[in-house]
XYZ file of C-alpha atoms in Angstrom:
495
model
C -19.052 -9.480 24.375
C -20.744 -6.096 24.874
C -23.422 -4.668 22.601
C -21.055 -2.450 20.655
C -18.588 -5.228 19.990
C -21.409 -7.538 19.007
C -22.669 -4.996 16.498
C -19.190 -4.596 15.001
C -18.702 -8.342 14.826
C -21.903 -8.941 12.884
C -20.804 -10.316 9.536
C -21.909 -12.763 6.858
C -20.113 -15.460 8.873
C -23.472 -16.653 10.059
C -24.589 -17.079 6.447
C -21.983 -19.723 5.742
C -18.457 -19.888 4.387
C -19.295 -19.328 0.727
C -20.797 -15.866 1.223
C -17.824 -14.806 3.347
C -15.349 -15.767 0.640
C -17.453 -14.008 -1.993
C -17.422 -10.958 0.283
C -13.624 -11.229 0.536
C -13.254 -11.326 -3.251
C -15.502 -8.274 -3.487
C -13.346 -6.366 -1.008
C -10.208 -7.416 -2.886
C -11.722 -6.250 -6.188
C -12.163 -2.815 -4.651
C -8.605 -2.870 -3.342
C -7.226 -3.996 -6.712
C -8.924 -1.108 -8.475
C -7.369 1.355 -6.018
C -3.859 -0.158 -6.199
C -3.930 -0.476 -9.980
C -4.689 3.204 -10.328
C -1.339 4.203 -8.826
C 0.837 2.481 -11.428
C -1.535 2.315 -14.397
C -1.325 6.120 -14.612
C 2.487 6.134 -14.530
C 2.647 4.200 -17.801
C 0.234 6.604 -19.489
C 1.931 9.834 -18.350
C 3.771 10.498 -21.653
C 0.514 10.171 -23.612
C -1.331 12.412 -21.128
C 1.447 15.016 -21.388
C 1.294 15.060 -25.198
C -2.512 15.259 -25.299
C -3.147 17.907 -22.636
C 0.074 19.903 -22.945
C 1.478 19.386 -19.463
C 4.990 20.604 -18.738
C 7.355 18.174 -17.034
C 6.822 19.858 -13.656
C 3.049 20.211 -13.915
C 2.690 16.600 -15.085
C 3.805 15.427 -11.651
C 0.514 16.717 -10.234
C -1.377 13.998 -12.091
C 0.314 11.599 -9.678
C 0.856 13.877 -6.673
C -2.740 15.106 -6.530
C -3.872 11.523 -6.004
C -1.097 10.607 -3.565
C -1.591 13.646 -1.315
C -5.328 13.054 -0.893
C -4.921 9.293 -0.578
C -2.062 9.343 1.921
C -3.495 12.239 3.898
C -6.941 10.749 4.466
C -6.211 7.055 5.102
C -6.013 7.303 8.884
C -9.125 9.477 9.151
C -10.992 7.197 6.735
C -10.154 4.139 8.818
C -11.541 5.754 11.967
C -14.650 6.919 10.108
C -15.240 3.263 9.270
C -15.345 2.436 12.985
C -17.712 5.327 13.681
C -20.063 5.269 10.663
C -19.905 1.596 9.707
C -17.152 0.082 7.594
C -19.460 -1.078 4.805
C -20.945 2.425 4.506
C -17.486 3.974 4.182
C -16.322 1.275 1.723
C -19.312 1.711 -0.594
C -19.187 5.495 -0.278
C -15.506 5.484 -1.174
C -16.140 3.270 -4.196
C -18.822 5.663 -5.400
C -16.569 8.712 -5.070
C -13.645 6.901 -6.723
C -15.740 5.645 -9.648
C -17.347 9.018 -10.383
C -13.947 10.721 -10.174
C -12.506 8.102 -12.554
C -15.135 8.971 -15.159
C -14.293 12.663 -14.763
C -10.599 11.823 -15.233
C -11.389 9.944 -18.440
C -13.515 12.822 -19.755
C -10.890 15.458 -18.897
C -9.916 17.769 -21.714
C -7.857 20.179 -19.624
C -5.030 19.970 -17.123
C -7.030 21.565 -14.318
C -9.986 19.165 -14.576
C -7.707 16.116 -14.606
C -5.679 17.182 -11.557
C -8.819 18.050 -9.532
C -10.462 14.764 -10.520
C -7.314 12.889 -9.496
C -7.445 14.557 -6.068
C -11.073 13.451 -5.670
C -10.017 9.973 -6.790
C -7.510 9.965 -3.946
C -10.287 10.815 -1.477
C -12.385 7.905 -2.739
C -9.377 5.592 -2.739
C -8.606 6.394 0.898
C -12.204 5.800 2.006
C -12.364 2.506 0.124
C -9.038 0.955 1.052
C -8.707 2.138 4.659
C -11.442 -0.127 6.029
C -10.817 -3.323 4.033
C -8.367 -5.077 6.340
C -10.582 -4.333 9.347
C -13.547 -5.865 7.525
C -11.543 -8.965 6.640
C -10.431 -9.756 10.199
C -14.041 -9.349 11.315
C -15.334 -11.584 8.541
C -12.805 -14.311 9.373
C -12.294 -14.583 13.152
C -10.994 -18.178 13.001
C -7.134 -18.072 12.828
C -6.593 -20.473 9.922
C -9.241 -18.903 7.684
C -8.104 -15.421 8.672
C -4.527 -16.227 7.671
C -5.708 -17.448 4.270
C -7.987 -14.448 3.732
C -5.211 -12.009 4.682
C -2.916 -13.841 2.244
C -5.353 -13.146 -0.594
C -5.660 -9.502 0.458
C -1.895 -9.066 0.812
C -1.364 -10.450 -2.697
C -3.835 -7.976 -4.181
C -2.418 -5.044 -2.193
C 1.202 -5.903 -3.017
C 1.006 -7.251 -6.561
C -1.613 -4.879 -7.924
C 1.048 -2.311 -8.759
C 2.892 -4.605 -11.150
C -0.411 -5.647 -12.751
C -1.093 -1.947 -13.269
C 2.094 -1.564 -15.297
C 0.868 -4.238 -17.719
C -2.731 -2.969 -17.822
C -1.570 0.604 -18.394
C 0.673 -0.430 -21.258
C -2.049 -2.484 -22.957
C -4.820 0.116 -22.639
C -2.644 3.083 -23.596
C -1.166 1.399 -26.659
C -4.322 -0.430 -27.801
C -6.853 2.415 -27.316
C -5.804 5.643 -25.534
C -5.015 6.960 -22.045
C -8.635 7.884 -21.303
C -9.499 4.194 -20.955
C -7.201 3.624 -18.001
C -9.855 5.616 -16.107
C -13.010 4.491 -17.926
C -12.415 0.821 -17.046
C -13.031 1.741 -13.410
C -16.716 2.492 -14.128
C -17.991 -1.090 -14.603
C -15.585 -2.490 -11.995
C -16.518 0.107 -9.375
C -20.265 -0.159 -10.007
C -20.257 -3.967 -9.859
C -18.086 -4.033 -6.738
C -20.391 -1.581 -4.939
C -23.487 -3.632 -5.802
C -21.853 -6.871 -4.655
C -20.645 -5.226 -1.432
C -24.203 -4.163 -0.569
C -25.521 -7.672 -1.288
C -22.744 -9.753 0.296
C -21.481 -7.718 3.250
C -23.832 -7.261 6.164
C -24.281 -3.654 7.238
C -22.544 -2.691 10.476
C -23.794 0.270 12.498
C -20.433 1.409 13.845
C -19.868 3.201 17.126
C -21.691 6.359 16.081
C -20.319 9.871 15.856
C -21.007 10.363 19.552
C -18.074 8.038 20.339
C -14.771 9.201 18.979
C -15.895 12.471 17.368
C -12.774 14.630 17.390
C -12.865 17.364 14.769
C -9.645 19.132 15.888
C -7.776 15.817 15.895
C -9.108 14.961 12.435
C -8.033 18.351 11.059
C -4.553 18.092 12.615
C -3.721 14.562 11.435
C -5.166 15.060 7.949
C -3.278 18.342 7.521
C -0.068 16.768 8.878
C -0.233 13.811 6.509
C -1.154 15.916 3.482
C 1.607 18.465 4.135
C 4.055 15.632 4.852
C 3.256 13.712 1.662
C 3.360 16.953 -0.360
C 6.778 17.787 1.115
C 8.118 14.373 0.129
C 6.766 14.185 -3.406
C 7.292 17.838 -4.393
C 9.968 20.087 -2.823
C 12.094 17.267 -1.361
C 12.113 15.336 -4.624
C 12.653 18.382 -6.850
C 14.630 20.879 -4.744
C 16.441 18.578 -2.309
C 16.058 17.686 1.351
C 18.016 20.708 2.609
C 16.205 23.299 0.485
C 14.556 26.065 2.587
C 11.069 25.218 1.302
C 11.536 21.553 2.185
C 12.779 22.356 5.681
C 9.942 24.814 6.375
C 7.248 22.374 5.239
C 8.954 19.577 7.169
C 8.837 21.725 10.298
C 5.140 22.459 9.690
C 4.501 18.708 9.436
C 6.297 18.050 12.730
C 4.371 20.843 14.501
C 1.045 19.500 13.211
C 1.932 15.955 14.318
C 2.966 17.220 17.750
C -0.299 19.113 18.053
C -2.198 15.981 17.067
C -0.447 13.873 19.709
C -1.173 16.462 22.418
C -4.798 16.624 21.308
C -5.247 12.835 21.328
C -3.641 12.540 24.772
C -6.086 15.054 26.264
C -9.313 14.605 24.262
C -12.256 12.899 25.963
C -13.104 10.990 22.768
C -9.908 10.972 20.661
C -9.955 10.201 16.969
C -6.943 7.922 17.456
C -6.736 6.549 21.018
C -3.014 6.448 21.825
C -3.563 3.216 23.767
C -3.607 1.408 20.422
C 0.179 1.896 20.195
C 0.726 -0.067 23.399
C 0.472 -3.176 21.230
C 4.031 -4.215 20.416
C 2.793 -6.177 17.410
C 0.851 -3.284 15.919
C 3.635 -0.746 16.490
C 6.334 -3.074 15.163
C 4.245 -4.109 12.161
C 3.708 -0.485 11.156
C 7.426 0.315 11.455
C 8.257 -2.720 9.322
C 5.553 -1.801 6.812
C 6.956 1.714 6.404
C 10.502 0.431 5.846
C 9.512 -2.441 3.536
C 7.287 -0.151 1.465
C 10.137 2.371 1.200
C 12.422 -0.248 -0.307
C 9.927 -2.158 -2.465
C 7.952 0.712 -4.018
C 11.052 2.719 -4.841
C 12.648 -0.267 -6.530
C 9.611 -1.028 -8.690
C 9.744 2.568 -9.919
C 13.518 2.707 -10.428
C 13.596 -0.833 -11.789
C 11.083 0.240 -14.416
C 13.338 3.168 -15.311
C 16.325 0.817 -15.592
C 14.385 -1.401 -18.012
C 13.212 1.623 -20.012
C 16.239 3.902 -20.119
C 19.087 1.406 -19.961
C 17.699 -1.739 -21.602
C 15.293 0.079 -23.966
C 12.006 -1.604 -22.984
C 8.669 -0.019 -23.952
C 5.644 0.251 -21.615
C 4.135 -3.113 -22.520
C 7.488 -4.909 -22.243
C 8.018 -3.416 -18.783
C 4.627 -4.692 -17.657
C 5.404 -8.169 -18.970
C 8.857 -8.090 -17.379
C 7.339 -7.644 -13.895
C 4.802 -10.460 -14.333
C 7.026 -13.110 -12.645
C 6.922 -11.083 -9.430
C 3.130 -11.032 -9.551
C 2.812 -14.734 -10.363
C 5.196 -15.878 -7.620
C 3.687 -13.507 -5.090
C 0.176 -14.658 -5.930
C 1.040 -18.349 -5.713
C 2.574 -17.949 -2.265
C 0.002 -15.494 -0.889
C -3.062 -17.451 -1.984
C -1.917 -21.059 -1.571
C 0.940 -21.262 0.915
C 1.256 -18.175 3.132
C -1.552 -19.239 5.470
C 0.005 -22.702 5.882
C 3.371 -21.151 6.723
C 1.782 -18.819 9.277
C -0.159 -21.639 10.936
C 2.893 -23.923 10.957
C 5.572 -21.465 12.123
C 3.632 -18.466 13.407
C 3.752 -15.093 11.583
C 7.151 -13.904 12.860
C 9.364 -16.502 11.134
C 7.764 -16.140 7.672
C 7.966 -12.356 8.106
C 11.711 -12.478 8.757
C 12.363 -15.026 5.996
C 10.420 -12.973 3.442
C 12.197 -9.746 4.345
C 15.591 -11.472 4.025
C 14.660 -12.701 0.522
C 13.733 -9.141 -0.443
C 17.095 -7.882 0.843
C 18.920 -10.533 -1.212
C 16.954 -9.582 -4.332
C 17.675 -5.876 -3.907
C 21.363 -6.557 -3.305
C 21.455 -8.711 -6.437
C 19.947 -5.867 -8.482
C 23.054 -3.776 -7.773
C 24.919 -6.094 -10.152
C 22.693 -5.432 -13.193
C 25.028 -3.932 -15.867
C 24.493 -1.517 -18.722
C 24.159 -4.323 -21.248
C 22.065 -6.407 -18.881
C 20.280 -9.576 -19.904
C 16.734 -10.018 -18.593
C 17.062 -13.745 -17.840
C 20.424 -13.388 -16.083
C 20.266 -9.994 -14.358
C 16.572 -9.083 -13.873
C 14.440 -12.233 -13.658
C 16.216 -13.682 -10.561
C 15.715 -10.359 -8.773
C 11.999 -10.242 -9.581
C 11.502 -13.851 -8.499
C 13.234 -13.185 -5.169
C 11.128 -10.063 -4.617
C 7.978 -12.042 -5.390
C 9.005 -14.833 -3.026
C 9.853 -12.401 -0.257
C 6.703 -10.304 -0.602
C 4.475 -13.363 -0.926
C 5.858 -14.791 2.318
C 6.261 -11.700 4.495
C 3.369 -9.357 3.703
C 0.491 -11.727 4.635
C 2.257 -12.427 7.951
C 2.793 -8.687 8.460
C -0.895 -7.902 7.831
C -1.898 -10.520 10.384
C 0.497 -9.175 13.000
C -0.750 -5.618 12.501
C -4.294 -6.701 13.461
C -3.465 -9.427 16.003
C -4.082 -7.449 19.217
C -6.652 -4.988 17.877
C -10.074 -4.736 19.499
C -13.080 -5.003 17.128
C -14.052 -1.377 17.736
C -10.564 -0.254 16.599
C -10.268 -2.523 13.542
C -10.953 0.263 11.034
C -8.413 2.532 12.693
C -5.729 -0.172 12.682
C -6.528 -0.975 9.051
C -6.186 2.685 8.075
C -2.973 2.960 10.091
C -1.194 0.113 8.272
C -2.297 1.653 4.975
C -1.010 5.060 6.041
C 2.437 3.766 6.995
C 2.647 1.910 3.687
C 1.685 5.013 1.707
C 3.951 7.416 3.579
C 6.794 4.876 3.534
C 6.398 4.364 -0.206
C 6.335 8.102 -0.912
C 9.347 8.726 1.324
C 11.290 5.799 -0.134
C 10.582 6.836 -3.706
C 11.627 10.442 -3.052
C 14.822 9.464 -1.234
C 15.907 6.739 -3.657
C 15.060 8.744 -6.790
C 16.903 11.800 -5.437
C 19.996 9.786 -4.551
C 20.008 8.051 -7.930
C 19.712 11.367 -9.771
C 22.447 12.979 -7.654
C 24.811 10.047 -8.243
C 24.121 10.094 -11.989
C 24.645 13.857 -12.232
C 27.969 13.568 -10.390
C 29.238 10.830 -12.688
C 28.053 12.750 -15.757
C 30.062 15.749 -14.587
C 33.077 13.486 -14.095
C 32.886 12.378 -17.739
C 31.304 8.923 -17.344
C 29.339 7.506 -20.273
C 25.626 8.477 -19.933
C 24.273 4.930 -19.619
C 27.019 3.964 -17.195
C 26.286 7.019 -15.037
C 22.557 6.254 -15.135
C 23.093 2.623 -14.156
C 25.440 3.541 -11.315
C 22.781 5.881 -9.931
C 20.264 3.046 -9.928
C 22.809 0.733 -8.284
C 23.235 3.156 -5.394
C 19.468 3.301 -4.852
C 19.166 -0.490 -4.995
C 21.878 -0.803 -2.332
C 20.229 1.768 -0.061
C 16.848 0.057 -0.520
C 18.478 -3.201 0.615
C 19.815 -1.408 3.710
C 16.342 0.005 4.476
C 14.703 -3.427 4.318
C 17.577 -4.804 6.421
C 16.475 -2.364 9.131
C 13.006 -3.928 8.882
C 14.611 -7.354 9.437
C 16.291 -6.053 12.601
C 12.967 -4.754 13.936
C 11.257 -8.054 13.141
C 13.982 -9.959 14.996
C 13.885 -7.720 18.077
C 10.661 -5.783 18.578
C 8.496 -8.641 17.282
C 10.099 -11.232 19.546
C 7.328 -13.344 21.152
C 6.603 -12.794 24.817
C 7.499 -15.679 27.110
C 4.222 -17.139 28.264
C 3.316 -20.621 29.455
C 1.771 -22.805 26.785
C -1.532 -24.121 28.071
C -2.441 -26.224 25.045
C -0.517 -28.084 22.431
C -2.745 -27.709 19.386
C -1.126 -26.602 16.151
C -3.147 -23.369 16.016
C -2.370 -22.406 19.602
C 1.337 -23.026 19.079
C 1.250 -20.825 15.994
C -0.533 -18.043 17.854
C 1.974 -18.313 20.704
C 4.864 -17.989 18.253
C 3.372 -14.716 16.953
């Protein structure tokens, strides 16, 4: 191990197991706060609109301002963690996010809230981008790493549904300002614990990997790309001139970034990282799975609200089974499945369960019953996510060198964010188009609305099916001679 790698690998591992697990819970608390913020705001949007006088179109910027900054900066933030020290970036991100949350809560005008939400997105990207890289460094032993990644995957995946419940409770019990104010004590405590429990890493230094043009190109490409998805594509359509022009700008910026990284002496994102079949395949699967899952949580919430008549709190409670099942599997059983069968088989099995759940949701009728038509779907989604996402996180970091851990962590977050934004825009647009067509044909409003959701559920199932195909082909284990017969080595070989 060289000096740089040794510096990056310095963790509380030497202090004993207890401090490492406390450090993990601290990192997950930071991640939970970031994930919660995405959905907790969605529930409060009607109250925010009434209080600050947003129009329907301008209200979208309360969400989009956060998403554009968050999705655009994840990859850069992950690399900054490698260069400046992952703990420094994590704590700095928490500080920015917490201060911005207070400003959001104090907002008395539309402009202040949207700007504060953008700054929140910056802090969220800095905080979340480095967490997975810190976890794999904290837990180098395969069995413990699988368990730790299971805990992280549960928080990252289930936090959104917890946010629906938290948003409903806070908005109805107090007011919308408190969905932001609660971040102050959580953020401050998490930052203090991170400084105490996580040993400071020096990073590579800005002399290694400094690439300002590359950073500008990739950040601009991701921000323009996310903006194109959540704004003109979702509102004007995918073939609208504005959408096509911005899409072309995104492609040109990405092409420029690739050329820059291939020729730069110290690239921001070394292209060699994509030679790893596991990392490349895991990111493709993550983008597809996020497209299907995130879009369905959003559209499923609309089905419960507009078709079945649920209020915000009832929607949050309705999604609790997904969270409970996902948490039980992620925290208690996912690591055992990975060590017993290797990550590939649980990944495929979990994705298949998600496909079955999405396909089943296409049968939910206008007069649907929660126990019969919704609960089985949510349980299947929880089972699938709880099995596949911990395995996917492990695969995404399996072949990554310690000095690239922050970059790989930011990359898997970026594909999830872009995939989720793309999936939501596509599925919501298709559902709205289908509903509008049936309305014009004289269908009953609720029937037209439900049919639109059914189409999106079916397409989401097809998207996740594509992820299954990639897992079965691209993630196929290489044929290598088995030198040992221990359970852990067999599991690693199966990966």
